[in-house]
């Protein structure tokens, strides 16, 4: 829908903005110093944009940033990210295996 498309566009602008290097130290944003809540927010945006590998990266950073145990929200987001990444790869593997099998049969 409209909100999902807006989320994808905003996420793309945000990711591009965080990777650019600024000459002014006050204007540059470093992904290394983002807080745990910022990483969780970026993961949520990546989920809306259906960029699950980016979501997994952000959740990993969020979990590494916390010194104690993770909360239910972080655990659920982490799970969603990795389930979708693995699911996409399994689907690709099945497709390639099917194509390979058809080629062997002919």
Short mmCIF file of C-alpha atoms in Angstrom, two decimals:
data_model
loop_
_atom_site.label_atom_id
_atom_site.label_comp_id
_atom_site.label_asym_id
_atom_site.label_seq_id
_atom_site.Cartn_x
_atom_site.Cartn_y
_atom_site.Cartn_z
CA UNK A 1 0.00 0.00 0.00
CA UNK A 2 0.88 3.64 0.18
CA UNK A 3 2.45 3.37 3.64
CA UNK A 4 4.64 0.44 2.59
CA UNK A 5 5.84 2.30 -0.51
CA UNK A 6 6.55 5.42 1.54
CA UNK A 7 8.46 3.26 4.04
CA UNK A 8 10.56 1.77 1.24
CA UNK A 9 11.40 5.19 -0.18
CA UNK A 10 12.19 6.65 3.24
CA UNK A 11 14.37 3.68 4.11
CA UNK A 12 16.30 4.01 0.86
CA UNK A 13 16.94 7.71 1.51
CA UNK A 14 17.93 6.98 5.11
CA UNK A 15 20.37 4.22 4.15
CA UNK A 16 21.96 6.36 1.44
CA UNK A 17 22.24 9.25 3.89
CA UNK A 18 23.96 7.21 6.58
CA UNK A 19 26.54 5.89 4.15
CA UNK A 20 27.62 9.26 2.83
CA UNK A 21 30.65 10.85 4.37
CA UNK A 22 30.37 14.47 5.40
CA UNK A 23 33.25 16.88 5.78
CA UNK A 24 31.60 18.31 8.87
CA UNK A 25 31.95 16.04 11.88
CA UNK A 26 28.72 17.41 13.35
CA UNK A 27 26.70 16.46 10.27
CA UNK A 28 28.03 12.97 9.62
CA UNK A 29 26.11 10.01 10.93
CA UNK A 30 28.05 6.90 11.82
CA UNK A 31 26.30 3.56 11.89
CA UNK A 32 28.84 2.39 14.46
CA UNK A 33 27.64 4.85 17.09
CA UNK A 34 23.92 4.45 16.58
CA UNK A 35 22.06 3.52 19.71
CA UNK A 36 20.24 0.24 20.17
CA UNK A 37 16.89 1.94 19.69
CA UNK A 38 18.09 3.47 16.41
CA UNK A 39 19.13 0.04 15.15
CA UNK A 40 15.73 -1.38 16.13
CA UNK A 41 14.00 1.50 14.32
CA UNK A 42 16.11 0.92 11.21
CA UNK A 43 15.25 -2.79 11.39
CA UNK A 44 11.54 -1.95 11.49
CA UNK A 45 11.94 0.30 8.45
CA UNK A 46 13.88 -2.40 6.63
CA UNK A 47 11.05 -4.82 7.38
CA UNK A 48 8.52 -2.41 5.86
CA UNK A 49 10.75 -2.11 2.79
CA UNK A 50 11.02 -5.93 2.67
CA UNK A 51 14.82 -5.72 2.91
CA UNK A 52 15.24 -8.60 5.32
CA UNK A 53 19.01 -8.95 4.99
CA UNK A 54 19.35 -5.28 6.03
CA UNK A 55 16.89 -5.95 8.83
CA UNK A 56 19.02 -8.85 10.04
CA UNK A 57 22.16 -6.67 10.02
CA UNK A 58 20.45 -3.92 12.02
CA UNK A 59 19.06 -6.39 14.55
CA UNK A 60 22.46 -7.98 14.98
CA UNK A 61 23.93 -4.53 15.68
CA UNK A 62 21.09 -3.77 18.11
CA UNK A 63 21.68 -7.01 20.00
CA UNK A 64 25.44 -6.46 20.08
CA UNK A 65 24.84 -2.94 21.44
CA UNK A 66 22.89 -4.16 24.47
CA UNK A 67 24.95 -5.43 27.35
CA UNK A 68 22.25 -7.56 28.98
CA UNK A 69 19.50 -9.78 27.72
CA UNK A 70 17.30 -8.74 24.83
CA UNK A 71 13.63 -7.96 25.13
CA UNK A 72 10.71 -9.67 23.46
CA UNK A 73 10.49 -7.05 20.70
CA UNK A 74 14.17 -7.44 19.78
CA UNK A 75 13.88 -11.23 19.82
CA UNK A 76 10.80 -11.16 17.58
CA UNK A 77 12.37 -8.73 15.10
CA UNK A 78 15.55 -10.81 15.01
CA UNK A 79 13.51 -13.94 14.36
CA UNK A 80 11.48 -12.33 11.56
CA UNK A 81 14.63 -11.06 9.88
CA UNK A 82 16.44 -14.38 9.83
CA UNK A 83 13.36 -16.44 8.98
CA UNK A 84 12.76 -14.28 5.93
CA UNK A 85 16.40 -14.28 4.83
CA UNK A 86 16.61 -18.06 5.15
CA UNK A 87 13.18 -18.50 3.54
CA UNK A 88 14.21 -16.46 0.49
CA UNK A 89 17.39 -18.48 0.08
CA UNK A 90 15.57 -21.79 0.47
CA UNK A 91 13.07 -20.72 -2.18
CA UNK A 92 15.90 -19.78 -4.54
CA UNK A 93 17.59 -23.10 -3.86
CA UNK A 94 14.39 -25.02 -4.68
CA UNK A 95 14.00 -23.06 -7.92
CA UNK A 96 17.58 -23.73 -8.98
CA UNK A 97 17.30 -27.41 -8.03
CA UNK A 98 14.14 -27.73 -10.12
CA UNK A 99 15.80 -26.13 -13.12
CA UNK A 100 18.85 -28.37 -12.71
CA UNK A 101 16.62 -31.46 -12.52
CA UNK A 102 14.77 -30.47 -15.72
CA UNK A 103 18.07 -29.97 -17.51
CA UNK A 104 19.33 -33.39 -16.41
CA UNK A 105 16.12 -35.08 -17.59
CA UNK A 106 16.29 -33.62 -21.08
#
